[in-house]
Short mmCIF file of C-alpha atoms in Angstrom, two decimals:
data_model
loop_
_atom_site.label_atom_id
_atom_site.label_comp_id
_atom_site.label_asym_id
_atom_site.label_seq_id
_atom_site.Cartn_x
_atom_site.Cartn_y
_atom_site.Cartn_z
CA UNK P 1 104.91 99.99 130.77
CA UNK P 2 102.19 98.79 128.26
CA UNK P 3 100.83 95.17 128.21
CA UNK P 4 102.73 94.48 124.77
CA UNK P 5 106.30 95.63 126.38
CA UNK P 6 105.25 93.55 129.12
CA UNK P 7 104.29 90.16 127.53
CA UNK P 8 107.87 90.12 125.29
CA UNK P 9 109.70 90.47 128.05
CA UNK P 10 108.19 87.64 130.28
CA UNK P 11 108.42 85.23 127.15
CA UNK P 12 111.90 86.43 126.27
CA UNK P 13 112.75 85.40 130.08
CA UNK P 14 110.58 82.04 130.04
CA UNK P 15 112.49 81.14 126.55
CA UNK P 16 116.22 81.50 128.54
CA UNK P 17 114.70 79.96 131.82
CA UNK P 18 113.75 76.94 129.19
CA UNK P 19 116.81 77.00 127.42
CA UNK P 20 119.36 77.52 129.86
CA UNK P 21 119.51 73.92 131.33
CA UNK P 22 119.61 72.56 127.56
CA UNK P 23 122.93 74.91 126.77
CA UNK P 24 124.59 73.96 130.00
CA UNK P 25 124.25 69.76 129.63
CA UNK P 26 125.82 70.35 125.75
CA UNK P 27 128.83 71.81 127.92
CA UNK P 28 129.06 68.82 130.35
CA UNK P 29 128.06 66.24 128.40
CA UNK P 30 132.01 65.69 127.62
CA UNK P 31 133.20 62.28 126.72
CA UNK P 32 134.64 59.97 129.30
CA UNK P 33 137.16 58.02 126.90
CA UNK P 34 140.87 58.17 126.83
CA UNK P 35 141.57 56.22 124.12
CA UNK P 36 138.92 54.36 122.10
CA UNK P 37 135.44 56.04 121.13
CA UNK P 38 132.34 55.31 123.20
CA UNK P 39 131.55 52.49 120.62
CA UNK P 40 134.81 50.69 120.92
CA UNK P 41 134.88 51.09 124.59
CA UNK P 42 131.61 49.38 124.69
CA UNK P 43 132.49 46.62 122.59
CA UNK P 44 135.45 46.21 125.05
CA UNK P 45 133.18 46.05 128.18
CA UNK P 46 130.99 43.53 126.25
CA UNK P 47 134.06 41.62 125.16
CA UNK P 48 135.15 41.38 128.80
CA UNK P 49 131.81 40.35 130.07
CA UNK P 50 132.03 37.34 127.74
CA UNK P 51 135.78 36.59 129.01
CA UNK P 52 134.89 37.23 132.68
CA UNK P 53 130.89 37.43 132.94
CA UNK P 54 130.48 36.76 136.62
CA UNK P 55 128.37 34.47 138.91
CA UNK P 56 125.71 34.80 141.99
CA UNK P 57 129.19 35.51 144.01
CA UNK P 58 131.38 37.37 141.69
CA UNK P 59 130.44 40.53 139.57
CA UNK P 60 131.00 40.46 135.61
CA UNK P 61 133.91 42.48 134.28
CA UNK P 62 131.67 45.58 133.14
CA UNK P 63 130.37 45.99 137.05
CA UNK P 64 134.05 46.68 138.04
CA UNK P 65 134.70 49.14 135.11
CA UNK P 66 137.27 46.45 133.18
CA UNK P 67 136.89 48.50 129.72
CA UNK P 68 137.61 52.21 131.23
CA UNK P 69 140.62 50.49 132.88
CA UNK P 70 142.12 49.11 129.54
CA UNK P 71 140.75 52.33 127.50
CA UNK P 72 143.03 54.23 130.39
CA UNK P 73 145.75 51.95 130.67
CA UNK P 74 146.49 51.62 126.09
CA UNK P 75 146.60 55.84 126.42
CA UNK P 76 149.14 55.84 129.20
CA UNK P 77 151.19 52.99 129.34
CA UNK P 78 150.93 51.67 125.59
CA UNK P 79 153.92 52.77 122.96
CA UNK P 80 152.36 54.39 120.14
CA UNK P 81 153.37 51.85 117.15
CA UNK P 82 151.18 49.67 119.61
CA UNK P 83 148.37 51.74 119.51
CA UNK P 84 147.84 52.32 116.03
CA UNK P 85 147.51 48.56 115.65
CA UNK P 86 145.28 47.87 118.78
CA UNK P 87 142.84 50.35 117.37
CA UNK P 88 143.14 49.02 113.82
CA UNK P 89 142.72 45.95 115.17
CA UNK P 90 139.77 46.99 117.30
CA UNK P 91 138.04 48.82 113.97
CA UNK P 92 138.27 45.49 112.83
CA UNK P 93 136.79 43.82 115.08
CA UNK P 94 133.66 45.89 114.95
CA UNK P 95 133.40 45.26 111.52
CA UNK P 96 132.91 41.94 111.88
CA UNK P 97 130.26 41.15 114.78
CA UNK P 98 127.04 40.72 112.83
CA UNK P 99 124.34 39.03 113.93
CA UNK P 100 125.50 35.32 112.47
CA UNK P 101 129.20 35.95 114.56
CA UNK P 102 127.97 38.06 117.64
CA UNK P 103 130.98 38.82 120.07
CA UNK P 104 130.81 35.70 121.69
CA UNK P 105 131.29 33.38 118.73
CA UNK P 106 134.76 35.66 118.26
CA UNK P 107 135.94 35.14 121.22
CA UNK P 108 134.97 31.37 121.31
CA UNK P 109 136.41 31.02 118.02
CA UNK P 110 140.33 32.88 118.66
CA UNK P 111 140.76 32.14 121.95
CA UNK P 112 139.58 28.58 122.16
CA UNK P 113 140.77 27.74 118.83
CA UNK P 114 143.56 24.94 117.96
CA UNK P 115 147.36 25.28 118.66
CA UNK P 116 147.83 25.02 114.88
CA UNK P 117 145.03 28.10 114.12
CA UNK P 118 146.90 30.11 116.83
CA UNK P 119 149.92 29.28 115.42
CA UNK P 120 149.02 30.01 111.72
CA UNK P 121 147.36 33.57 113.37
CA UNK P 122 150.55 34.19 115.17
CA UNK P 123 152.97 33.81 111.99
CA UNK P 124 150.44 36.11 110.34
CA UNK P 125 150.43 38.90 112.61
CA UNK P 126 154.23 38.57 112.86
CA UNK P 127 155.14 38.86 109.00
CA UNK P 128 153.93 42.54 109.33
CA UNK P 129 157.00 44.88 110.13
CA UNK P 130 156.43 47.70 112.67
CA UNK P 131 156.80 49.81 109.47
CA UNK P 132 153.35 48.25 108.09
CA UNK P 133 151.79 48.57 111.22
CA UNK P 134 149.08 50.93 110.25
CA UNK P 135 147.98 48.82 107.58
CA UNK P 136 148.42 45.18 108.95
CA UNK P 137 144.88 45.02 110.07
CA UNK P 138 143.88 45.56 106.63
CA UNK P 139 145.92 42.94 105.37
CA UNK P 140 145.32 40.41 107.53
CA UNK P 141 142.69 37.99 107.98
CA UNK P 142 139.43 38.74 109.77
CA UNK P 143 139.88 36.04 112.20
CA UNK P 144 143.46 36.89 112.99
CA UNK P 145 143.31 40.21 113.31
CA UNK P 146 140.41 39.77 116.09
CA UNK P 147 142.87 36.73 117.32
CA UNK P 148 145.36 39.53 117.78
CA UNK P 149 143.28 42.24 119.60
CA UNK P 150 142.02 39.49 122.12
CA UNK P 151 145.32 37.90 122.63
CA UNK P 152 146.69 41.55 123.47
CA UNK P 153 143.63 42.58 125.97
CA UNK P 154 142.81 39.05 127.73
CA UNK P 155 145.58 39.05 130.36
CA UNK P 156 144.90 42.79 130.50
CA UNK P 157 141.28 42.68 131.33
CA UNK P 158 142.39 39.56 133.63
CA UNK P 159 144.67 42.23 135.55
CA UNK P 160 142.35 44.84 135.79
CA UNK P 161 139.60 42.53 137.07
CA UNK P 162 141.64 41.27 139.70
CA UNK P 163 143.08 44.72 140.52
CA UNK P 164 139.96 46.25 140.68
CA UNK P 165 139.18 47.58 144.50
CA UNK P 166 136.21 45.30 144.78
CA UNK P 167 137.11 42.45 143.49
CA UNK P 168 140.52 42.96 145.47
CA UNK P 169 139.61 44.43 148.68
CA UNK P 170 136.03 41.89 148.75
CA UNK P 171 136.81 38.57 146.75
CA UNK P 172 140.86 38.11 147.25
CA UNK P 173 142.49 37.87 149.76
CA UNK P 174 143.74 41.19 150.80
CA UNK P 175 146.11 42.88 153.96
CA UNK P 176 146.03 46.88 153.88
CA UNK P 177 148.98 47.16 155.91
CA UNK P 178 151.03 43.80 154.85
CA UNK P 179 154.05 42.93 157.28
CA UNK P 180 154.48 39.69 158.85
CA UNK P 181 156.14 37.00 156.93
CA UNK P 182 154.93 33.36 157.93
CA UNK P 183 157.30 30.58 156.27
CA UNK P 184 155.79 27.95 154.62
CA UNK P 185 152.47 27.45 155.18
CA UNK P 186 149.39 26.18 153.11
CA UNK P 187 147.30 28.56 151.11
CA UNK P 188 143.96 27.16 152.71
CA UNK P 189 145.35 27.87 156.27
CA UNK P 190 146.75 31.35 155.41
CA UNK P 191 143.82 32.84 153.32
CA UNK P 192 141.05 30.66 153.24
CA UNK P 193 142.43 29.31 150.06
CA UNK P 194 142.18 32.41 148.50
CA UNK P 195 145.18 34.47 146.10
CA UNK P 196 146.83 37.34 147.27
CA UNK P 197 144.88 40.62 145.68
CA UNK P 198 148.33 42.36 145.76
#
C-alpha cells in the first residue's frame, strides 16, 4: 500500500472517530416535555419558585421538579378544551414578562390583587364560551389572562410540592405502612405538629 492510500484512509477514520460522538448526542438529545415547550416549562419552574421559593429548611419548588410535574400532569389528566386555553394562556403570559413586569410583579399583581380585580378577571374569563376557547386569550386582557393561568396552576404546583417524595417522605409527616387509628388526639402530640404527607 503506498503512503497516499495510506494517509486517506487514517484521516477518513480520524474524521468518523471525531464525528461519531457529535451524530449520536443529536439522537439523544430528545426533549423531556410532555406538554409545554422547554421555554414554557421554564417559565413554569420560575413561576413556581416565586409561589413556593424555599428557605434554609425547605427546598424551592424547581429543586423538587414542580414544573415537569404540572407539564406531566395538563398532558394526562387535563381535558383537551382545557388545554388549548392553559397553553394560550401560558403564550400569553410569556408575552408579557419584560423587564419593567418580570414574573414576579405578575404573580404579585393576580394573585395578591383585590376581591373586586379578581372578581372583574373572573367575569372576564367566564363570558368566553368553551366554543371561543381557542381565542379567549386573545381577547382578553393581559392581566386576566395571566390571572387565569395562575389561578389554574397555584393549587396545582401547591399539590405537587407537597406530593413530591422529598418534601413528603423528609418535611411532612409521613407513615409508609399507615395502620393504627388513634382517636382524637392533638396534631403536636401525633406528628410533631406536622400535616399528613398522604
Amino acid at each position: 500500500m503506498d503512503r497516499r492510500e495510506a494517509l486517506k484512509k487514517i484521516g477518513l477514520s480520524f474524521g468518523v472517530v471525531i464525528t461519531t460522538p457529535l451524530l449520536l448526542h443529536r439522537c439523544t438529545n430528545v426533549s423531556t416535555t410532555y406538554f409545554f415547550n422547554e421555554i414554557e416549562v421554564q417559565l413554569l419552574s420560575d413561576t413556581a419558585d416565586v409561589i413556593i421559593p424555599g428557605t434554609k429548611e425547605l427546598p424551592k419548588a424547581s429543586d423538587v421538579g414542580v414544573a415537569q410535574y404540572i407539564d406531566h400532569y395538563i398532558l394526562d389528566m387535563v381535558e383537551s378544551e382545557e388545554q388549548a386555553r392553559l397553553k394560550m394562556f401560558i403564550k400569553r403570559f410569556l408575552t408579557a414578562i419584560g423587564p419593567d413586569k418580570p414574573i414576579e410583579f405578575w404573580v404579585e399583581q393576580t394573585l395578591m390583587a383585590s376581591s373586586d380585580r379578581k372578581d372583574q378577571w373572573s367575569n372576564e374569563i367566564n363570558n368566553f364560551s368553551s366554543e371561543e376557547a381557542h381565542n379567549a386569550a386573545e381577547l382578553l386582557t393581559e392581566e386576566a389572562a395571566v390571572y387565569a393561568l395562575l389561578t389554574n396552576l397555584k393549587s396545582l404546583m401547591i399539590r405537587a410540592y407537597r406530593g413530591s417524595e422529598y418534601v413528603g417522605e423528609q418535611i411532612l409527616a409521613y407513615d409508609p405502612v399507615p395502620g393504627r387509628q388513634i382517636g382524637c388526639i392533638d396534631l403536636q402530640e401525633a406528628t410533631g405538629g406536622r400535616i399528613w404527607s398522604l
